[in-house]
Tab-separated table of C-alpha atoms and ligand atoms in Angstrom:
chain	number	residue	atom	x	y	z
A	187	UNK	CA	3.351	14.716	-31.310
A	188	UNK	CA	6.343	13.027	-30.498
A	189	UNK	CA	7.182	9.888	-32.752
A	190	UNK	CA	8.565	7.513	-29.805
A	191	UNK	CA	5.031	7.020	-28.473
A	192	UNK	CA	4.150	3.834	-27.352
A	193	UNK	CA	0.941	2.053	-29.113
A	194	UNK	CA	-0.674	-0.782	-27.627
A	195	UNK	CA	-2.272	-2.769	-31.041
A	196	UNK	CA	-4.796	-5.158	-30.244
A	197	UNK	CA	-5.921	-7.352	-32.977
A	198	UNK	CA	-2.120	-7.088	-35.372
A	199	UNK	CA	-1.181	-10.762	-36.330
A	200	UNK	CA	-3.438	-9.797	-39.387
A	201	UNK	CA	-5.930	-7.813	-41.323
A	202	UNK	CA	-6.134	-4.426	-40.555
A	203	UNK	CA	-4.110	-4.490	-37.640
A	204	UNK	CA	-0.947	-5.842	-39.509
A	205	UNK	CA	-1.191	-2.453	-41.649
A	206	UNK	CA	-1.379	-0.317	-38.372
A	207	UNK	CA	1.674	-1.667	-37.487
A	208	UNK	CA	3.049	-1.653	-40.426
A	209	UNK	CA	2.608	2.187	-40.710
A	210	UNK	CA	3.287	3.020	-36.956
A	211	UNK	CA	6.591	1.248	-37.543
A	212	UNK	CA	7.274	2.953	-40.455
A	213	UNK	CA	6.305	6.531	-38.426
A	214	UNK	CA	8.639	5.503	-35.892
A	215	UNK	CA	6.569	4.663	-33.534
A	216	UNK	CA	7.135	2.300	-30.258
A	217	UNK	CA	4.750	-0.766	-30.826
A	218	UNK	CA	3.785	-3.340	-28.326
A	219	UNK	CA	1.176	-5.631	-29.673
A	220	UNK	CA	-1.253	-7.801	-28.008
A	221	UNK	CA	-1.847	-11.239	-29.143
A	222	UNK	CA	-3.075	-15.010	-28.530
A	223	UNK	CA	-0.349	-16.992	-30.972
A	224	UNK	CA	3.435	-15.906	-29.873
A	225	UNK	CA	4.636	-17.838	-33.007
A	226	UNK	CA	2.221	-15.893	-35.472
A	227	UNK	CA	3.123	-12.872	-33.966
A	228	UNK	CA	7.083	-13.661	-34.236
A	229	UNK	CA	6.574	-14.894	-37.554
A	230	UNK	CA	4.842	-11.259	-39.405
A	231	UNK	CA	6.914	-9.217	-36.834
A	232	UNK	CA	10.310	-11.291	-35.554
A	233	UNK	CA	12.119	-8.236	-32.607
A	234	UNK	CA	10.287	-5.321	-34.094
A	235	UNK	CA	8.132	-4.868	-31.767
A	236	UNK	CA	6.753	-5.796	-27.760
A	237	UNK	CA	4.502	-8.440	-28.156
A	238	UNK	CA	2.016	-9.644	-25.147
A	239	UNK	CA	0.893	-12.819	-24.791
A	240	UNK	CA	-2.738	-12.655	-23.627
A	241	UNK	CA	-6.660	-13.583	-25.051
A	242	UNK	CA	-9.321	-10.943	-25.285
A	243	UNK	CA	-11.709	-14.020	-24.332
A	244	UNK	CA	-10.660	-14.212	-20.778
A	245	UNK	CA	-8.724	-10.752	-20.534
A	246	UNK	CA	-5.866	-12.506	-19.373
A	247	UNK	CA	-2.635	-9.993	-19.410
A	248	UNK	CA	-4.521	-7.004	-20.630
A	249	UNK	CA	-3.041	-5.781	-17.230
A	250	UNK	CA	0.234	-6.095	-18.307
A	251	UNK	CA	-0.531	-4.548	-22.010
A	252	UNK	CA	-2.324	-1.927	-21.318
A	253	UNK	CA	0.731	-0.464	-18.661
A	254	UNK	CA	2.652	2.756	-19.470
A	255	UNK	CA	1.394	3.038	-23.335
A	256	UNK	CA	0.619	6.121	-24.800
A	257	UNK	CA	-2.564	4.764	-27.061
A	258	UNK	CA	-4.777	2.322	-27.793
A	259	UNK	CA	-5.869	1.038	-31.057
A	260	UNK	CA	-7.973	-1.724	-31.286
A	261	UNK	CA	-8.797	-4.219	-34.418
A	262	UNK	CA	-9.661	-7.028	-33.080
A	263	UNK	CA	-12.393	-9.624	-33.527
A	264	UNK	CA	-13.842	-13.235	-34.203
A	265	UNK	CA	-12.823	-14.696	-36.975
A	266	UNK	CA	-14.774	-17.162	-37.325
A	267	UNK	CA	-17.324	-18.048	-39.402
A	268	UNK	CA	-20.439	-19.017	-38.615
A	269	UNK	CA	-19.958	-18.203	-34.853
A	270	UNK	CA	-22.055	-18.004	-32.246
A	271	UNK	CA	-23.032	-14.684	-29.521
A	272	UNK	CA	-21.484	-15.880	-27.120
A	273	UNK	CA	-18.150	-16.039	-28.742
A	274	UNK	CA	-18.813	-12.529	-30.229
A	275	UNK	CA	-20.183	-11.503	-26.574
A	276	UNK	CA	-16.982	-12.921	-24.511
A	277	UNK	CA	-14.361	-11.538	-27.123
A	278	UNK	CA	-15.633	-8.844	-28.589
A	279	UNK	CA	-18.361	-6.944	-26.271
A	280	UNK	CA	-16.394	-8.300	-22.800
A	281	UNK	CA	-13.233	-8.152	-24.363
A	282	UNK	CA	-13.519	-3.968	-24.899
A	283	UNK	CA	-14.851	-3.824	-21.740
A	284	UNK	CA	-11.739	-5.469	-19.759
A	285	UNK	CA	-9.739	-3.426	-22.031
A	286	UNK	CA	-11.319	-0.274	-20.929
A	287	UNK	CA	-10.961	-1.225	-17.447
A	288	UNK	CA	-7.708	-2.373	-17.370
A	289	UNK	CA	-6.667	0.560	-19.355
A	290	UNK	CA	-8.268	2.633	-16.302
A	291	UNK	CA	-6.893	0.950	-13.648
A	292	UNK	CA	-3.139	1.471	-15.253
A	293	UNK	CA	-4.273	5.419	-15.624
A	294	UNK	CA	-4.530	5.644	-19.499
A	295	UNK	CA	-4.229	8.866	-20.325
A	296	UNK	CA	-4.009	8.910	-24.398
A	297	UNK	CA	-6.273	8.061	-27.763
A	298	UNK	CA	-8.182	4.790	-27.736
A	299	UNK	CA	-8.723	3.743	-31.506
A	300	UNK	CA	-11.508	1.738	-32.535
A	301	UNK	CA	-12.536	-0.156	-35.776
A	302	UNK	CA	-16.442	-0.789	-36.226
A	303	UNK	CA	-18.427	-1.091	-39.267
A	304	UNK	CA	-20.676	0.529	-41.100
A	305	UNK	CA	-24.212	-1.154	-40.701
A	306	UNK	CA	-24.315	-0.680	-36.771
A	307	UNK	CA	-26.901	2.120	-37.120
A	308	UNK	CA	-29.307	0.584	-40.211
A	309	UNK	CA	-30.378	-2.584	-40.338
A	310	UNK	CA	-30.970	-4.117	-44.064
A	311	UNK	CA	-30.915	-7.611	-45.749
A	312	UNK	CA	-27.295	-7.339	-45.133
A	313	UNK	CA	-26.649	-6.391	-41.675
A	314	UNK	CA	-29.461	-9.067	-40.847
A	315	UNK	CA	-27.932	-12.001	-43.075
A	316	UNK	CA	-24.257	-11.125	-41.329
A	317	UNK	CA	-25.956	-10.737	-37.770
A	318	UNK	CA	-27.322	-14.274	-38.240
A	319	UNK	CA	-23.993	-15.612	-39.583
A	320	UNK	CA	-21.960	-13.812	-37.129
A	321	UNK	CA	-23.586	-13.799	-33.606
A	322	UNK	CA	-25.116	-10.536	-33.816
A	323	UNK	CA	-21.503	-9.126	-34.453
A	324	UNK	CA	-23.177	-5.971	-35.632
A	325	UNK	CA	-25.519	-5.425	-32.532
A	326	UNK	CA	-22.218	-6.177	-30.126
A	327	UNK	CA	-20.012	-4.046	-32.180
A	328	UNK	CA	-22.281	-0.785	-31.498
A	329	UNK	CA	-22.374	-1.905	-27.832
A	330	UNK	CA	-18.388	-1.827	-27.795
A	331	UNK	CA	-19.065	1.757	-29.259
A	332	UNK	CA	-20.922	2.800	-26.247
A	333	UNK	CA	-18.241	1.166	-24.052
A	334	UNK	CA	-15.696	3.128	-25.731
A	335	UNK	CA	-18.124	6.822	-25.755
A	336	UNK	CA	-18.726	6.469	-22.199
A	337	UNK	CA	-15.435	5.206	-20.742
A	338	UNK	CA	-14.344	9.251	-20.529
A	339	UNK	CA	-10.355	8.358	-22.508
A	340	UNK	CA	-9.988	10.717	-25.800
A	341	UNK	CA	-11.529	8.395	-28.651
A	342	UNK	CA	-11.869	8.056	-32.203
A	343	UNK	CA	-13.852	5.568	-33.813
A	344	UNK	CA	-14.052	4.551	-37.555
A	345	UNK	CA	-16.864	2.703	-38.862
A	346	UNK	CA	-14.876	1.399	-41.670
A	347	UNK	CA	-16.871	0.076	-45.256
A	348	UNK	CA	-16.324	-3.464	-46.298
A	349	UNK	CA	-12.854	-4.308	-46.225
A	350	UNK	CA	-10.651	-4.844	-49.112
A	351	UNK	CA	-6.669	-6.355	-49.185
A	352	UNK	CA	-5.912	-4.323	-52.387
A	353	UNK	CA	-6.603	-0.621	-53.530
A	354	UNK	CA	-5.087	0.653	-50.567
A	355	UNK	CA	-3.856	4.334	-51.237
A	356	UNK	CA	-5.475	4.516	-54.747
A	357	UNK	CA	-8.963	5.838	-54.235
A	358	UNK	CA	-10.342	8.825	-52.644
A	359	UNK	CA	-11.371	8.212	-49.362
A	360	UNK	CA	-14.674	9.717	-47.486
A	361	UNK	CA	-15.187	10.430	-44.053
A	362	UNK	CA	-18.621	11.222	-42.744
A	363	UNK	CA	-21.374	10.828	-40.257
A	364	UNK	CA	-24.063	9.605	-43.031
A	365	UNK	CA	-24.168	6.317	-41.265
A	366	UNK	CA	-24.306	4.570	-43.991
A	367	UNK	CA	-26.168	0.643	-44.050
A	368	UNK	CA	-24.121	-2.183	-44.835
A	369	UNK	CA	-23.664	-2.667	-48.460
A	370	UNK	CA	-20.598	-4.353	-50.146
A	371	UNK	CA	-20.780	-0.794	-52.590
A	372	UNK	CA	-19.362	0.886	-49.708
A	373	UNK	CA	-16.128	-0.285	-49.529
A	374	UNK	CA	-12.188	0.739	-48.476
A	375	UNK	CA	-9.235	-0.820	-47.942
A	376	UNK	CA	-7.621	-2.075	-44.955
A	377	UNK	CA	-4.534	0.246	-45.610
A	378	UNK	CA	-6.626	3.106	-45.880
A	379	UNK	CA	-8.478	2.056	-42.807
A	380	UNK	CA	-4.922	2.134	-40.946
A	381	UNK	CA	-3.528	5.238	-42.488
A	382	UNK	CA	-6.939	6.679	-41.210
A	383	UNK	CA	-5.966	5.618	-37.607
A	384	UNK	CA	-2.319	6.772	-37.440
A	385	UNK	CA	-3.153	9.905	-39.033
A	386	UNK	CA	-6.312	10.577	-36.148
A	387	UNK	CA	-3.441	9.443	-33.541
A	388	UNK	CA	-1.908	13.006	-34.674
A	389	UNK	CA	-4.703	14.987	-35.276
A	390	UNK	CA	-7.327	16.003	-32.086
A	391	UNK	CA	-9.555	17.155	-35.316
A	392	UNK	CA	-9.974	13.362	-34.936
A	393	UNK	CA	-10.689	13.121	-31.492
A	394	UNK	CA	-14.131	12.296	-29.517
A	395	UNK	CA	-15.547	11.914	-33.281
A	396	UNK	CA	-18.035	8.629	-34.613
A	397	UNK	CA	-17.803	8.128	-38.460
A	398	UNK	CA	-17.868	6.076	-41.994
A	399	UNK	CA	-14.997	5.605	-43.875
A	400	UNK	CA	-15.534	4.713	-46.990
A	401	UNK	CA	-14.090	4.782	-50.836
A	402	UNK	CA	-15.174	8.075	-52.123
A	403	UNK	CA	-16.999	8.223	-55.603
A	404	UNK	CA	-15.151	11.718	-56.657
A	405	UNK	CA	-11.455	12.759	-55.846
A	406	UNK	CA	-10.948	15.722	-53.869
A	407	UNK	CA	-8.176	17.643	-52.475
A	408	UNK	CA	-8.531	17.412	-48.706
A	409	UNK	CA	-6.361	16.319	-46.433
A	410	UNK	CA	-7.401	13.664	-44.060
A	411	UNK	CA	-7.131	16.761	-41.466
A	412	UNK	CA	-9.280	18.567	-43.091
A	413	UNK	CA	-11.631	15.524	-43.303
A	414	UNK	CA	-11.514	15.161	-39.476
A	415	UNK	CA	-11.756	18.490	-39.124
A	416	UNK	CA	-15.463	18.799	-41.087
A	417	UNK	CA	-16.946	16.216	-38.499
A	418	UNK	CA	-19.396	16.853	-35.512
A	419	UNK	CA	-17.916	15.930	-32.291
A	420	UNK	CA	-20.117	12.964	-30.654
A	421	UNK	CA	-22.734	14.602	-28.000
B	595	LIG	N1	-14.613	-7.627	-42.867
B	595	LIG	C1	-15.160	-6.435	-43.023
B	595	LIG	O1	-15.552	-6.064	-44.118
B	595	LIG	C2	-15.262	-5.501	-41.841
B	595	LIG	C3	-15.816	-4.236	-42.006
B	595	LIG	C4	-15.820	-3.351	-40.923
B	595	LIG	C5	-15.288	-3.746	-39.694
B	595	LIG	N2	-14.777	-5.011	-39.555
B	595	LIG	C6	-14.183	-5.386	-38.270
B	595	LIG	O2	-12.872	-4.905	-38.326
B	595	LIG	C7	-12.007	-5.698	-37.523
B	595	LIG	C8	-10.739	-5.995	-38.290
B	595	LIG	O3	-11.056	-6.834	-39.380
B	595	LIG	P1	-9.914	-7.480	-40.268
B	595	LIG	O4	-10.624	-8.371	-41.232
B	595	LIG	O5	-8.999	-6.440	-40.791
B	595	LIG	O6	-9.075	-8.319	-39.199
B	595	LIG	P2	-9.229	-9.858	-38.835
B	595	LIG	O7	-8.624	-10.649	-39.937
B	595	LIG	O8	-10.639	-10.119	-38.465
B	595	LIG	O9	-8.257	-9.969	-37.553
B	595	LIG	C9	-8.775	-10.000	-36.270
B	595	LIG	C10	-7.643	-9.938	-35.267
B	595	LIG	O10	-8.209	-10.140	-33.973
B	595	LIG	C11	-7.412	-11.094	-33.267
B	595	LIG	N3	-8.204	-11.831	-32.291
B	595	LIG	C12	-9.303	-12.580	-32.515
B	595	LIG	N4	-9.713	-13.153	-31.367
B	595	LIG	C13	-8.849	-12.750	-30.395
B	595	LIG	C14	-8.740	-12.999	-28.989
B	595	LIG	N5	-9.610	-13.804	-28.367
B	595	LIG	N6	-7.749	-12.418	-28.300
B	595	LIG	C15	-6.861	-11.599	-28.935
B	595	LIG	N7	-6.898	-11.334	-30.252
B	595	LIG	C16	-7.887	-11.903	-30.985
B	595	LIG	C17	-6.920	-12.015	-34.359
B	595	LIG	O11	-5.817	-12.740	-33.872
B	595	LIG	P3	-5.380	-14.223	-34.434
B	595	LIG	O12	-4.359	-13.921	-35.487
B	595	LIG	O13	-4.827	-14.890	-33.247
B	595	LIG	O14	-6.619	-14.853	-34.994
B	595	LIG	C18	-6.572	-11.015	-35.462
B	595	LIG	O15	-5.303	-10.444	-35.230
B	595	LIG	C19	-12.773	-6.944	-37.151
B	595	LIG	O16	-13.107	-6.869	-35.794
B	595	LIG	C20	-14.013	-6.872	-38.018
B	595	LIG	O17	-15.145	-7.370	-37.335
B	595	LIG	C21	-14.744	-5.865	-40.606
């Protein structure tokens, strides 16, 4: 794969995003970023990369980002706390969608990254208490899923563990369809998280493929290749 690609990050003036651009940059990649706050997006990344102005809330400028970019990774969400669904509905759930569509209408044509959680799939004490704190993020978040299964663009999407800032590259990391429920024992870090993204943007092993990623209990010698490589394809 050639490394002047251009990747469209939504969701990179922190968190997990930052880190994806972080490493893309670092891969020499071609990064255009899409954010709300031009000054907090100057201020991590000053000329280093194509920012868009836009907000996922009213999808204004998704037009513009989504144009002549070879993938698509997507982190982004409400960060606020307690919020209601309709936030969660407008910038998460409608949010995907107009990225989809725009994304269709400028005849994407590469890998469309996604970031959900583990928890979509089992409901606990957990998922429940952060559904009811978070406008149902959980619910919305496997409805963005969907969006993403059935919108027909080459996908991978990484229900990542509870997120850590430190760790990153020091523990073993799993990847595997055991849809695991949402406990804070099954956790990884957000640099993991992105090295899992710009190493799927590489790999089709990755590609068309639903799964946890998680800290692994044992070490093993696979590569994340061969972790890709050991999952089902979605039906
Ligand atoms: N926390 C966890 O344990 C966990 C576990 C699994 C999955 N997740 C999900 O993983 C994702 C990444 O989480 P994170 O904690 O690494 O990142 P984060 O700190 O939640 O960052 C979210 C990003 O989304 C952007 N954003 C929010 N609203 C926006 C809007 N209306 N238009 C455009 N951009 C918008 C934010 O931009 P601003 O800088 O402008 O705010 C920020 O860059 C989140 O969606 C989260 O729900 C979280």
């Amino acid at each position: 794969m050639s490394k002047e690609e251009k990747v469209l990050v939504i969701g990179a003036t922190q968190g997990t995003g930052f880190e994806v651009v972080q490493m893309l940059l670092k891969d020499n990649y071609d990064v255009r970023i899409f954010a709300r706050n031009e000054e907090k997006a100057r201020g991590k990344f000053g000329e280093r990369v194509e920012i868009i102005i836009g907000d996922l809330q009213n999808g204004e400028n998704l037009s513009e980002a989504t144009k002549n970019c070879d993938h698509i990774i997507f982190t982004a969400g409400v960060t606020k706390r307690p919020c209601g669904e309709d936030l969660i509905i407008q910038t998460e759930f409608e949010g995907m969608k107009k990225t989809l569509q725009s994304a269709k209408e400028n005849d994407f044509n590469g890998k469309f990254l996604f970031i959900s959680s583990i928890g979509v799939k089992k409901s606990n004490w957990a998922s429940k208490l952060l559904n009811f704190i978070k406008g149902n993020a959980l619910k919305w978040r496997l409805a963005m899923e969907d969006e993403i299964r059935k919108s027909g663009f080459v996908y991978t999407i990484v229900r990542a563990g509870y997120l850590m800032n430190g760790g990153g590259g020091k523990k073993p990391i799993e990847l595997s369809q055991t849809e695991y429920p949402l406990y804070l024992k099954y956790r990884i870090a957000r640099k993991d998280v992105a090295r899992i993204f710009v190493e799927a943007l590489k790999n089709i092993e990755a590609n068309n493929k639903t799964f946890d990623a998680v800290w692994a209990k044992e070490q093993d010698n696979l590569s994340l290749k061969e972790k890709f490589a050991s999952l089902e394809k979605d039906s």
